[in-house]
PDB file of C-alpha atoms in Angstrom:
ATOM      1  CA  MET A   1     166.321 152.964 106.130  1.00 83.00           C
ATOM      2  CA  LYS A   2     163.692 153.260 108.592  1.00 93.00           C
ATOM      3  CA  LYS A   3     160.600 155.554 108.331  1.00 95.00           C
ATOM      4  CA  VAL A   4     158.016 155.568 110.930  1.00 96.00           C
ATOM      5  CA  LEU A   5     154.254 155.719 109.153  1.00 96.00           C
ATOM      6  CA  ALA A   6     151.397 157.599 110.823  1.00 94.00           C
ATOM      7  CA  THR A   7     147.994 158.503 109.901  1.00 96.00           C
ATOM      8  CA  THR A   8     144.812 159.920 111.592  1.00 95.00           C
ATOM      9  CA  ASN A   9     142.617 157.577 109.462  1.00 96.00           C
ATOM     10  CA  ALA A  10     143.698 154.926 111.951  1.00 97.00           C
ATOM     11  CA  PRO A  11     143.861 155.014 115.745  1.00 94.00           C
ATOM     12  CA  ALA A  12     147.055 156.457 117.519  1.00 91.00           C
ATOM     13  CA  ALA A  13     149.441 154.135 118.975  1.00 87.00           C
ATOM     14  CA  ILE A  14     148.087 153.605 122.729  1.00 79.00           C
ATOM     15  CA  GLY A  15     151.867 152.935 124.202  1.00 87.00           C
ATOM     16  CA  PRO A  16     155.662 153.372 122.812  1.00 93.00           C
ATOM     17  CA  TYR A  17     155.332 151.960 119.362  1.00 94.00           C
ATOM     18  CA  SER A  18     154.657 153.332 115.860  1.00 96.00           C
ATOM     19  CA  GLN A  19     151.587 152.386 113.576  1.00 97.00           C
ATOM     20  CA  ALA A  20     154.019 151.301 111.381  1.00 97.00           C
ATOM     21  CA  ILE A  21     157.423 151.164 110.078  1.00 97.00           C
ATOM     22  CA  ARG A  22     158.667 151.079 106.800  1.00 97.00           C
ATOM     23  CA  ALA A  23     162.040 149.396 106.322  1.00 97.00           C
ATOM     24  CA  ASP A  24     163.314 149.486 102.724  1.00 95.00           C
ATOM     25  CA  LYS A  25     160.589 147.642 100.820  1.00 96.00           C
ATOM     26  CA  PHE A  26     158.801 146.107 103.725  1.00 98.00           C
ATOM     27  CA  VAL A  27     156.059 147.885 105.880  1.00 98.00           C
ATOM     28  CA  PHE A  28     155.273 146.345 108.995  1.00 98.00           C
ATOM     29  CA  VAL A  29     151.736 147.439 110.444  1.00 98.00           C
ATOM     30  CA  SER A  30     151.456 147.042 114.163  1.00 97.00           C
ATOM     31  CA  GLY A  31     148.620 145.092 115.564  1.00 97.00           C
ATOM     32  CA  GLN A  32     145.272 146.866 114.841  1.00 97.00           C
ATOM     33  CA  LEU A  33     142.686 147.061 117.320  1.00 97.00           C
ATOM     34  CA  PRO A  34     139.198 147.422 116.247  1.00 98.00           C
ATOM     35  CA  ILE A  35     138.925 151.269 117.517  1.00 97.00           C
ATOM     36  CA  ASP A  36     137.132 153.559 114.981  1.00 97.00           C
ATOM     37  CA  PRO A  37     139.515 156.817 114.750  1.00 96.00           C
ATOM     38  CA  ASP A  38     136.777 159.147 114.810  1.00 95.00           C
ATOM     39  CA  THR A  39     135.176 158.000 118.055  1.00 95.00           C
ATOM     40  CA  GLY A  40     138.001 156.282 119.948  1.00 94.00           C
ATOM     41  CA  GLU A  41     135.639 153.523 120.591  1.00 95.00           C
ATOM     42  CA  PHE A  42     135.198 150.061 119.426  1.00 96.00           C
ATOM     43  CA  ALA A  43     133.400 149.884 116.004  1.00 95.00           C
ATOM     44  CA  GLY A  44     131.108 147.406 117.412  1.00 95.00           C
ATOM     45  CA  GLU A  45     130.736 144.459 119.962  1.00 96.00           C
ATOM     46  CA  ASP A  46     130.626 141.558 117.520  1.00 98.00           C
ATOM     47  CA  ILE A  47     133.735 139.713 115.923  1.00 98.00           C
ATOM     48  CA  ALA A  48     132.670 140.974 112.298  1.00 98.00           C
ATOM     49  CA  SER A  49     132.433 144.403 112.914  1.00 98.00           C
ATOM     50  CA  GLN A  50     135.765 144.480 115.061  1.00 98.00           C
ATOM     51  CA  THR A  51     137.315 142.491 112.400  1.00 98.00           C
ATOM     52  CA  ARG A  52     136.279 144.948 109.654  1.00 98.00           C
ATOM     53  CA  GLN A  53     137.484 147.839 111.839  1.00 98.00           C
ATOM     54  CA  SER A  54     141.040 146.089 112.508  1.00 98.00           C
ATOM     55  CA  LEU A  55     141.486 145.316 108.996  1.00 98.00           C
ATOM     56  CA  THR A  56     140.156 149.046 107.749  1.00 98.00           C
ATOM     57  CA  ASN A  57     142.709 150.300 110.162  1.00 98.00           C
ATOM     58  CA  ILE A  58     145.398 148.377 108.438  1.00 98.00           C
ATOM     59  CA  LYS A  59     144.119 149.491 105.270  1.00 98.00           C
ATOM     60  CA  ASN A  60     144.319 153.174 106.005  1.00 98.00           C
ATOM     61  CA  ILE A  61     148.078 152.950 107.450  1.00 98.00           C
ATOM     62  CA  LEU A  62     148.933 151.469 104.249  1.00 98.00           C
ATOM     63  CA  ALA A  63     147.460 153.954 102.264  1.00 98.00           C
ATOM     64  CA  CYS A  64     149.508 156.597 103.563  1.00 95.00           C
ATOM     65  CA  GLU A  65     152.334 154.995 102.217  1.00 95.00           C
ATOM     66  CA  GLY A  66     150.615 154.796  98.751  1.00 96.00           C
ATOM     67  CA  LEU A  67     150.118 150.771  99.434  1.00 98.00           C
ATOM     68  CA  SER A  68     146.779 148.610  99.403  1.00 97.00           C
ATOM     69  CA  MET A  69     145.827 145.199 100.917  1.00 98.00           C
ATOM     70  CA  ALA A  70     146.927 143.547  97.597  1.00 97.00           C
ATOM     71  CA  ASP A  71     150.601 144.536  98.846  1.00 98.00           C
ATOM     72  CA  VAL A  72     150.014 142.491 102.177  1.00 98.00           C
ATOM     73  CA  VAL A  73     152.336 139.520 102.490  1.00 98.00           C
ATOM     74  CA  LYS A  74     151.477 138.310 105.869  1.00 98.00           C
ATOM     75  CA  THR A  75     149.194 138.540 108.717  1.00 98.00           C
ATOM     76  CA  THR A  76     148.700 137.754 112.240  1.00 98.00           C
ATOM     77  CA  VAL A  77     145.316 137.370 113.780  1.00 98.00           C
ATOM     78  CA  LEU A  78     145.003 137.387 117.466  1.00 98.00           C
ATOM     79  CA  LEU A  79     141.480 136.369 118.809  1.00 98.00           C
ATOM     80  CA  LYS A  80     139.774 136.486 122.291  1.00 98.00           C
ATOM     81  CA  ASN A  81     137.984 133.366 121.431  1.00 97.00           C
ATOM     82  CA  ILE A  82     138.949 130.946 118.882  1.00 97.00           C
ATOM     83  CA  GLU A  83     135.401 130.063 117.977  1.00 98.00           C
ATOM     84  CA  ASP A  84     135.131 133.397 116.299  1.00 98.00           C
ATOM     85  CA  PHE A  85     137.517 131.986 113.555  1.00 98.00           C
ATOM     86  CA  GLY A  86     134.582 131.478 111.288  1.00 98.00           C
ATOM     87  CA  PRO A  87     132.915 135.045 111.169  1.00 98.00           C
ATOM     88  CA  MET A  88     136.355 136.441 111.468  1.00 98.00           C
ATOM     89  CA  ASN A  89     137.347 134.811 108.230  1.00 97.00           C
ATOM     90  CA  GLU A  90     134.224 135.575 106.638  1.00 98.00           C
ATOM     91  CA  VAL A  91     134.998 139.466 107.026  1.00 98.00           C
ATOM     92  CA  TYR A  92     138.759 138.797 106.191  1.00 98.00           C
ATOM     93  CA  ALA A  93     138.048 137.304 102.988  1.00 97.00           C
ATOM     94  CA  THR A  94     136.431 140.398 101.729  1.00 98.00           C
ATOM     95  CA  PHE A  95     139.523 142.244 102.185  1.00 98.00           C
ATOM     96  CA  PHE A  96     141.856 139.401 100.772  1.00 97.00           C
ATOM     97  CA  GLN A  97     140.180 138.037  97.667  1.00 88.00           C
ATOM     98  CA  LYS A  98     143.101 137.279  95.409  1.00 90.00           C
ATOM     99  CA  ASP A  99     146.485 136.161  96.042  1.00 94.00           C
ATOM    100  CA  CYS A 100     145.902 136.150  99.739  1.00 96.00           C
ATOM    101  CA  PRO A 101     148.579 136.722 102.071  1.00 98.00           C
ATOM    102  CA  ALA A 102     150.303 133.969 104.344  1.00 98.00           C
ATOM    103  CA  ARG A 103     148.681 134.227 107.795  1.00 98.00           C
ATOM    104  CA  ALA A 104     148.608 133.045 111.229  1.00 98.00           C
ATOM    105  CA  ALA A 105     145.390 133.095 113.855  1.00 97.00           C
ATOM    106  CA  TYR A 106     145.800 132.488 117.193  1.00 96.00           C
ATOM    107  CA  GLN A 107     143.451 132.439 120.314  1.00 97.00           C
ATOM    108  CA  VAL A 108     144.967 134.472 123.126  1.00 97.00           C
ATOM    109  CA  ALA A 109     144.331 135.114 126.883  1.00 96.00           C
ATOM    110  CA  ALA A 110     143.483 138.666 126.490  1.00 95.00           C
ATOM    111  CA  VAL A 111     143.459 141.285 123.631  1.00 95.00           C
ATOM    112  CA  PRO A 112     144.170 144.877 124.700  1.00 92.00           C
ATOM    113  CA  LYS A 113     141.144 146.988 125.839  1.00 93.00           C
ATOM    114  CA  GLY A 114     139.182 143.718 126.017  1.00 96.00           C
ATOM    115  CA  ALA A 115     138.819 143.764 122.225  1.00 97.00           C
ATOM    116  CA  LEU A 116     137.614 140.470 120.507  1.00 98.00           C
ATOM    117  CA  VAL A 117     140.410 140.896 117.830  1.00 98.00           C
ATOM    118  CA  GLU A 118     143.695 142.362 116.951  1.00 98.00           C
ATOM    119  CA  ILE A 119     145.678 142.043 113.517  1.00 98.00           C
ATOM    120  CA  GLU A 120     149.061 142.822 112.472  1.00 98.00           C
ATOM    121  CA  ALA A 121     150.366 142.769 108.830  1.00 98.00           C
ATOM    122  CA  ILE A 122     153.496 142.882 106.962  1.00 98.00           C
ATOM    123  CA  ALA A 123     153.287 144.445 103.425  1.00 98.00           C
ATOM    124  CA  TYR A 124     155.875 144.509 100.479  1.00 98.00           C
ATOM    125  CA  ALA A 125     156.359 147.729  98.555  1.00 94.00           C
ATOM    126  CA  GLY A 126     158.505 146.153  95.698  1.00 85.00           C
TER     127      GLY A 126
END
């Protein structure tokens, strides 16, 4: 069974994809840019504020399905500049403090809309 998830507490998809898909006991959250859903703009110009907003968007998408960040089992972090890894990681650690999910982090040539970071997640709704 596949269910499309959507909330106004995270930015709407900017292309032909869903904010998230629930497939059985897994929720696959699309990559979240650091866009504040209230303003439609980036939450800030620095990696810390952008990381915080991307993760807040994930948190809000999961909440619409009754899940939390504690349910996340895997994330992927796409960084415009790998030198931002440290400051990104400091903010990331405030969202995942115990039993942290598996993670990959990469520097990429570009992130959509010129963002500094994009983060996707997989959660288990067991």
